[in-house]
CSV table of C-alpha atoms in Angstrom, one decimal:
chain,number,residue,atom,x,y,z
C,3,MET,CA,19.4,-13.4,13.1
C,4,ASP,CA,21.7,-12.2,15.9
C,5,PHE,CA,20.6,-9.1,17.8
C,6,SER,CA,22.8,-6.9,19.8
C,7,LYS,CA,22.1,-3.5,21.2
C,8,ILE,CA,24.4,-1.1,19.5
C,9,THR,CA,22.6,1.6,21.4
C,10,GLU,CA,23.9,0.2,24.7
C,11,GLN,CA,27.5,-0.3,23.6
C,12,PRO,CA,30.2,1.9,25.3
C,13,SER,CA,30.9,5.3,23.9
C,14,ARG,CA,33.9,5.8,21.7
C,15,TYR,CA,35.0,8.5,24.2
C,16,ASP,CA,35.9,8.2,27.9
C,17,HIS,CA,36.7,10.4,30.8
C,18,LEU,CA,34.1,12.9,29.6
C,19,GLU,CA,34.2,14.7,32.9
C,20,GLN,CA,37.8,15.6,32.3
C,21,MET,CA,37.1,17.3,28.9
C,22,SER,CA,36.8,21.0,28.4
C,23,VAL,CA,33.6,22.5,27.1
C,24,ALA,CA,35.2,22.9,23.7
C,25,GLU,CA,36.2,19.3,23.6
C,26,LEU,CA,32.7,18.1,24.7
C,27,LEU,CA,31.0,20.2,22.1
C,28,GLN,CA,33.4,19.1,19.3
C,29,HIS,CA,33.1,15.5,20.1
C,30,ILE,CA,29.3,15.6,20.3
C,31,ASN,CA,29.2,17.3,16.9
C,32,ASP,CA,31.7,14.7,15.5
C,33,GLU,CA,29.2,12.0,16.5
C,34,ASP,CA,26.2,14.0,15.2
C,35,VAL,CA,27.8,14.2,11.8
C,36,LEU,CA,27.4,10.4,11.5
C,37,VAL,CA,23.6,10.7,11.8
C,38,ALA,CA,22.8,12.1,8.4
C,39,GLU,CA,24.7,9.3,6.7
C,40,ALA,CA,23.0,6.7,8.7
C,41,VAL,CA,19.6,8.1,7.7
C,42,ARG,CA,20.7,8.3,4.1
C,43,LYS,CA,21.5,4.6,4.1
C,44,ALA,CA,17.9,4.0,5.3
C,45,ILE,CA,16.2,5.9,2.5
C,46,PRO,CA,15.1,2.8,0.6
C,47,GLN,CA,13.4,1.6,3.8
C,48,ILE,CA,11.8,5.0,4.3
C,49,GLN,CA,10.7,5.2,0.7
C,50,ALA,CA,9.0,1.8,0.9
C,51,LEU,CA,7.0,2.8,4.0
C,52,VAL,CA,6.0,6.2,2.6
C,53,GLU,CA,4.8,4.6,-0.7
C,54,ALA,CA,2.8,2.1,1.3
C,55,ILE,CA,1.2,4.7,3.5
C,56,GLU,CA,0.2,7.1,0.7
C,57,PRO,CA,-2.7,5.2,-0.9
C,58,ARG,CA,-4.1,4.4,2.6
C,59,MET,CA,-4.1,8.0,3.6
C,60,LYS,CA,-5.7,9.0,0.3
C,61,ARG,CA,-8.5,6.6,1.2
C,62,GLY,CA,-8.9,8.3,4.6
C,63,GLY,CA,-6.5,6.3,6.7
C,64,ARG,CA,-4.6,7.8,9.5
C,65,LEU,CA,-1.0,7.6,10.6
C,66,PHE,CA,-0.2,6.8,14.2
C,67,TYR,CA,3.2,7.2,15.9
C,68,VAL,CA,3.7,5.1,19.0
C,69,GLY,CA,6.6,5.5,21.3
C,70,ALA,CA,7.9,5.9,24.9
C,71,GLY,CA,10.2,8.5,26.4
C,72,THR,CA,12.2,10.5,23.9
C,73,SER,CA,10.8,8.4,21.0
C,74,GLY,CA,7.2,9.0,22.1
C,75,ARG,CA,7.8,12.8,22.5
C,76,LEU,CA,9.3,13.1,19.1
C,77,GLY,CA,6.3,11.3,17.5
C,78,VAL,CA,3.9,13.6,19.3
C,79,LEU,CA,6.0,16.6,18.3
C,80,ASP,CA,5.9,15.7,14.6
C,81,ALA,CA,2.2,15.0,14.6
C,82,SER,CA,1.4,18.2,16.4
C,83,GLU,CA,3.3,20.3,13.9
C,84,LEU,CA,1.4,19.1,10.8
C,85,PRO,CA,-2.0,20.9,11.3
C,86,PRO,CA,-0.5,24.4,11.4
C,87,THR,CA,2.1,23.7,8.8
C,88,PHE,CA,-0.1,22.0,6.2
C,89,GLY,CA,-3.6,22.9,7.3
C,90,VAL,CA,-4.7,19.3,7.9
C,91,PRO,CA,-7.0,18.0,10.7
C,92,ASP,CA,-5.5,16.8,13.9
C,93,SER,CA,-6.9,13.4,13.1
C,94,TRP,CA,-4.6,12.8,10.1
C,95,VAL,CA,-1.5,12.1,12.1
C,96,ILE,CA,-1.6,11.2,15.8
C,97,GLY,CA,1.2,10.7,18.3
C,98,ILE,CA,0.7,8.3,21.2
C,99,ILE,CA,3.2,8.1,24.1
C,100,ALA,CA,3.4,5.5,26.8
C,101,GLY,CA,2.1,7.1,30.0
C,102,GLY,CA,-0.1,9.6,28.2
C,103,GLU,CA,0.0,13.4,28.3
C,104,ARG,CA,1.9,13.5,31.6
C,105,ALA,CA,4.8,11.6,30.0
C,106,LEU,CA,5.4,14.5,27.6
C,107,ARG,CA,7.0,16.4,30.5
C,108,HIS,CA,7.7,13.8,33.2
C,109,ALA,CA,9.0,10.2,33.3
C,110,VAL,CA,6.1,7.9,34.0
C,111,GLU,CA,7.4,4.8,35.9
C,112,LYS,CA,7.2,1.5,34.0
C,113,ALA,CA,4.7,3.0,31.4
C,114,GLU,CA,6.8,1.5,28.6
C,115,ASP,CA,7.0,-2.0,30.1
C,116,ILE,CA,3.4,-3.1,29.7
C,117,ILE,CA,3.2,-4.9,26.3
C,118,GLU,CA,-0.6,-4.8,26.1
C,119,LYS,CA,-0.9,-1.1,26.8
C,120,GLY,CA,0.2,0.2,23.4
C,121,TRP,CA,-2.5,-1.5,21.5
C,122,GLU,CA,-5.0,-0.8,24.3
C,123,ASP,CA,-4.2,3.0,23.9
C,124,LEU,CA,-4.8,2.7,20.2
C,125,GLN,CA,-8.3,1.4,20.7
C,126,ALA,CA,-9.5,4.9,21.8
C,127,TYR,CA,-9.1,5.8,18.1
C,128,GLN,CA,-11.0,2.8,16.7
C,129,PRO,CA,-8.2,1.8,14.2
C,130,THR,CA,-9.1,0.5,10.8
C,131,ALA,CA,-7.3,-1.5,8.1
C,132,ASP,CA,-6.5,1.8,6.2
C,133,ASP,CA,-4.6,3.1,9.2
C,134,THR,CA,-0.8,2.9,9.7
C,135,VAL,CA,1.1,2.4,13.0
C,136,ILE,CA,4.8,3.4,13.2
C,137,GLY,CA,6.5,2.3,16.3
C,138,ILE,CA,9.5,4.4,17.4
C,139,ALA,CA,12.1,2.9,19.8
C,140,ALA,CA,15.8,3.4,19.6
C,141,SER,CA,16.5,0.1,21.3
C,142,GLY,CA,13.9,-1.8,19.3
C,143,THR,CA,12.9,-3.6,22.5
C,144,THR,CA,10.3,-1.4,24.2
C,145,PRO,CA,7.4,-3.7,25.1
C,146,TYR,CA,4.7,-0.9,24.8
C,147,VAL,CA,5.8,-0.2,21.2
C,148,ILE,CA,6.3,-3.8,20.2
C,149,GLY,CA,2.9,-4.8,21.5
C,150,ALA,CA,1.2,-1.9,19.6
C,151,VAL,CA,2.9,-2.8,16.3
C,152,SER,CA,2.4,-6.6,16.7
C,153,GLU,CA,-1.3,-6.3,17.4
C,154,ALA,CA,-1.8,-3.6,14.7
C,155,ARG,CA,-0.2,-5.9,12.1
C,156,LYS,CA,-2.3,-8.9,13.3
C,157,ASN,CA,-5.4,-6.7,12.9
C,158,GLY,CA,-4.6,-5.8,9.3
C,159,LEU,CA,-3.1,-2.3,9.8
C,160,LEU,CA,0.0,-1.3,7.9
C,161,THR,CA,3.0,-1.2,10.3
C,162,GLY,CA,6.5,0.4,10.3
C,163,CYS,CA,9.1,1.2,12.8
C,164,ILE,CA,12.1,3.4,13.4
C,165,THR,CA,14.9,1.9,15.5
C,166,SER,CA,18.7,2.3,15.9
C,167,ASN,CA,19.5,-1.4,16.4
C,168,PRO,CA,19.6,-3.9,13.5
C,169,HIS,CA,17.4,-7.0,13.6
C,170,SER,CA,15.6,-5.9,16.7
C,171,PRO,CA,12.3,-7.4,18.0
C,172,LEU,CA,10.5,-4.3,16.9
C,173,ALA,CA,11.9,-4.5,13.4
C,174,GLU,CA,10.8,-8.1,13.3
C,175,ALA,CA,7.3,-7.1,14.4
C,176,ALA,CA,6.9,-4.4,11.7
C,177,GLU,CA,6.1,-5.0,8.1
C,178,TYR,CA,8.3,-2.0,7.1
C,179,PRO,CA,11.2,-1.5,9.5
C,180,ILE,CA,13.5,1.5,9.2
C,181,GLU,CA,16.9,1.0,10.9
C,182,THR,CA,19.1,4.0,11.4
C,183,ILE,CA,22.4,2.6,12.7
C,184,VAL,CA,24.0,5.6,14.3
C,185,GLY,CA,26.4,3.7,16.5
C,186,PRO,CA,27.1,4.0,20.3
C,187,GLU,CA,26.0,7.3,21.9
C,188,PHE,CA,28.5,9.9,23.1
C,189,VAL,CA,27.2,9.3,26.6
C,190,THR,CA,26.8,5.5,26.8
C,191,GLY,CA,23.2,4.5,26.3
C,192,SER,CA,21.8,8.1,26.0
C,193,SER,CA,19.6,7.5,23.0
C,194,ARG,CA,18.1,10.9,23.3
C,195,MET,CA,21.2,12.0,21.4
C,196,LYS,CA,22.1,10.5,18.0
C,197,SER,CA,19.3,8.1,18.0
C,198,GLY,CA,16.8,10.8,18.8
C,199,THR,CA,18.3,13.0,16.1
C,200,ALA,CA,17.9,10.2,13.6
C,201,GLN,CA,14.3,9.6,14.6
C,202,LYS,CA,13.5,13.3,14.2
C,203,MET,CA,15.0,13.3,10.7
C,204,VAL,CA,13.1,10.3,9.6
C,205,LEU,CA,9.8,11.6,11.0
C,206,ASN,CA,10.4,14.8,9.1
C,207,MET,CA,11.0,12.9,5.9
C,208,ILE,CA,8.0,10.6,6.3
C,209,SER,CA,5.5,13.3,7.2
C,210,THR,CA,6.7,16.0,4.9
C,211,SER,CA,6.8,13.6,1.9
C,212,LEU,CA,3.3,12.4,2.7
C,213,MET,CA,2.0,16.0,3.0
C,214,ILE,CA,3.5,16.9,-0.4
C,215,ARG,CA,2.1,13.7,-2.0
C,216,LEU,CA,-1.3,14.5,-0.4
C,217,GLY,CA,-1.5,17.9,-2.1
C,218,ARG,CA,-0.6,20.1,0.8
C,219,VAL,CA,2.2,21.9,-0.9
C,220,GLU,CA,2.3,23.9,-4.2
C,221,GLY,CA,5.7,24.5,-5.8
C,222,ASN,CA,7.7,24.6,-2.6
C,223,ARG,CA,5.3,26.5,-0.5
C,224,MET,CA,3.0,25.7,2.4
C,225,VAL,CA,-0.1,27.2,0.7
C,226,LYS,CA,-2.6,25.5,3.1
C,227,MET,CA,-0.9,26.5,6.4
C,228,GLN,CA,-3.1,27.8,9.2
C,229,LEU,CA,-2.8,31.6,9.8
C,230,THR,CA,-2.4,31.1,13.5
C,231,ASN,CA,0.1,33.9,14.2
C,232,ALA,CA,1.7,37.1,12.8
C,233,LYS,CA,4.7,35.2,11.3
C,234,LEU,CA,2.5,32.9,9.3
C,235,VAL,CA,0.3,35.8,8.1
C,236,ASP,CA,3.4,37.6,7.0
C,237,ARG,CA,4.7,34.5,5.2
C,238,GLY,CA,1.4,34.0,3.4
C,239,THR,CA,1.3,37.6,2.5
C,240,ARG,CA,4.7,37.5,0.9
C,241,MET,CA,3.7,34.3,-1.0
C,242,LEU,CA,0.8,36.2,-2.6
C,243,GLN,CA,3.0,39.2,-3.3
C,244,ASP,CA,5.4,37.0,-5.2
C,245,SER,CA,2.7,35.1,-7.1
C,246,LEU,CA,0.2,37.9,-7.9
C,247,GLY,CA,2.4,41.0,-8.0
C,248,LEU,CA,0.3,42.8,-5.3
C,249,SER,CA,1.5,45.3,-2.8
C,250,TYR,CA,2.0,44.0,0.7
C,251,GLU,CA,-1.1,45.6,2.0
C,252,GLU,CA,-3.3,44.3,-0.9
C,253,ALA,CA,-1.8,40.8,-0.5
C,254,GLN,CA,-2.4,40.8,3.2
C,255,GLN,CA,-6.0,41.9,2.9
C,256,ARG,CA,-6.7,39.3,0.2
C,257,LEU,CA,-5.1,36.6,2.4
C,258,LEU,CA,-7.1,37.5,5.5
C,259,ASP,CA,-10.3,37.7,3.4
C,260,ALA,CA,-9.7,34.3,1.9
C,261,GLY,CA,-8.4,32.6,5.0
C,262,SER,CA,-5.5,30.7,3.3
C,263,VAL,CA,-2.9,31.2,0.6
C,264,ASP,CA,-4.4,28.6,-1.7
C,265,LYS,CA,-7.9,30.0,-1.5
C,266,ALA,CA,-6.5,33.5,-2.1
C,267,LEU,CA,-4.6,32.3,-5.1
C,268,ASN,CA,-7.6,30.6,-6.6
C,269,GLU,CA,-10.0,33.5,-6.2
C,270,GLU,CA,-11.6,34.8,-9.4
């Protein structure tokens, strides 16, 4: 199949430096409106991947996100939010970024260009056949990500990817490719914009759906969330108030004694 980098095509807008602030913001927003529809079109691809991951995670498999730059940071972000939100161990979903921890805040020169390094970095976690690797790369051409996905698939892991270019090398490498075709960026080639937004949306969909399917939500509530700050204690207290008809003070004490909403709800 033909492959062309839509992510590198010229912006539909020109002379950006001559625009007013209002024009810049309006046009950026006009482009952002296109993202949700692009993600919607990819729902069948997202569904197929989630349905393939679920039984593996129920057997104890883990989910790895692998990316570089913005893509890597978004993977690490999504993974890091799941333990406090759903009360799961850090080991359930793991974000790996080219260049390591430093790359979360600083560009690490050429970190994404070494094709062997992605799979090498995964080895620290001793991957098994029940694990899943999702490569994230707007261009679909990042060597670090392609290498990780290719080797993971060769070694029997489930593989998926999120990219903004159709028929990319990354999509070819993955068993379950997700292609969110958002079109050229407002600033030509700046895939931290629409492509990054699409990636964040898809990651939210994948991880949230999995957490629900894995029993981390009851009704529509995060009953297993960690009580790591006052806001979450307050949220949990109000959940108990609504469910059990207790006063705020009674609900809060019950929550703190139990340690989580679900344990408080299931107390005799």
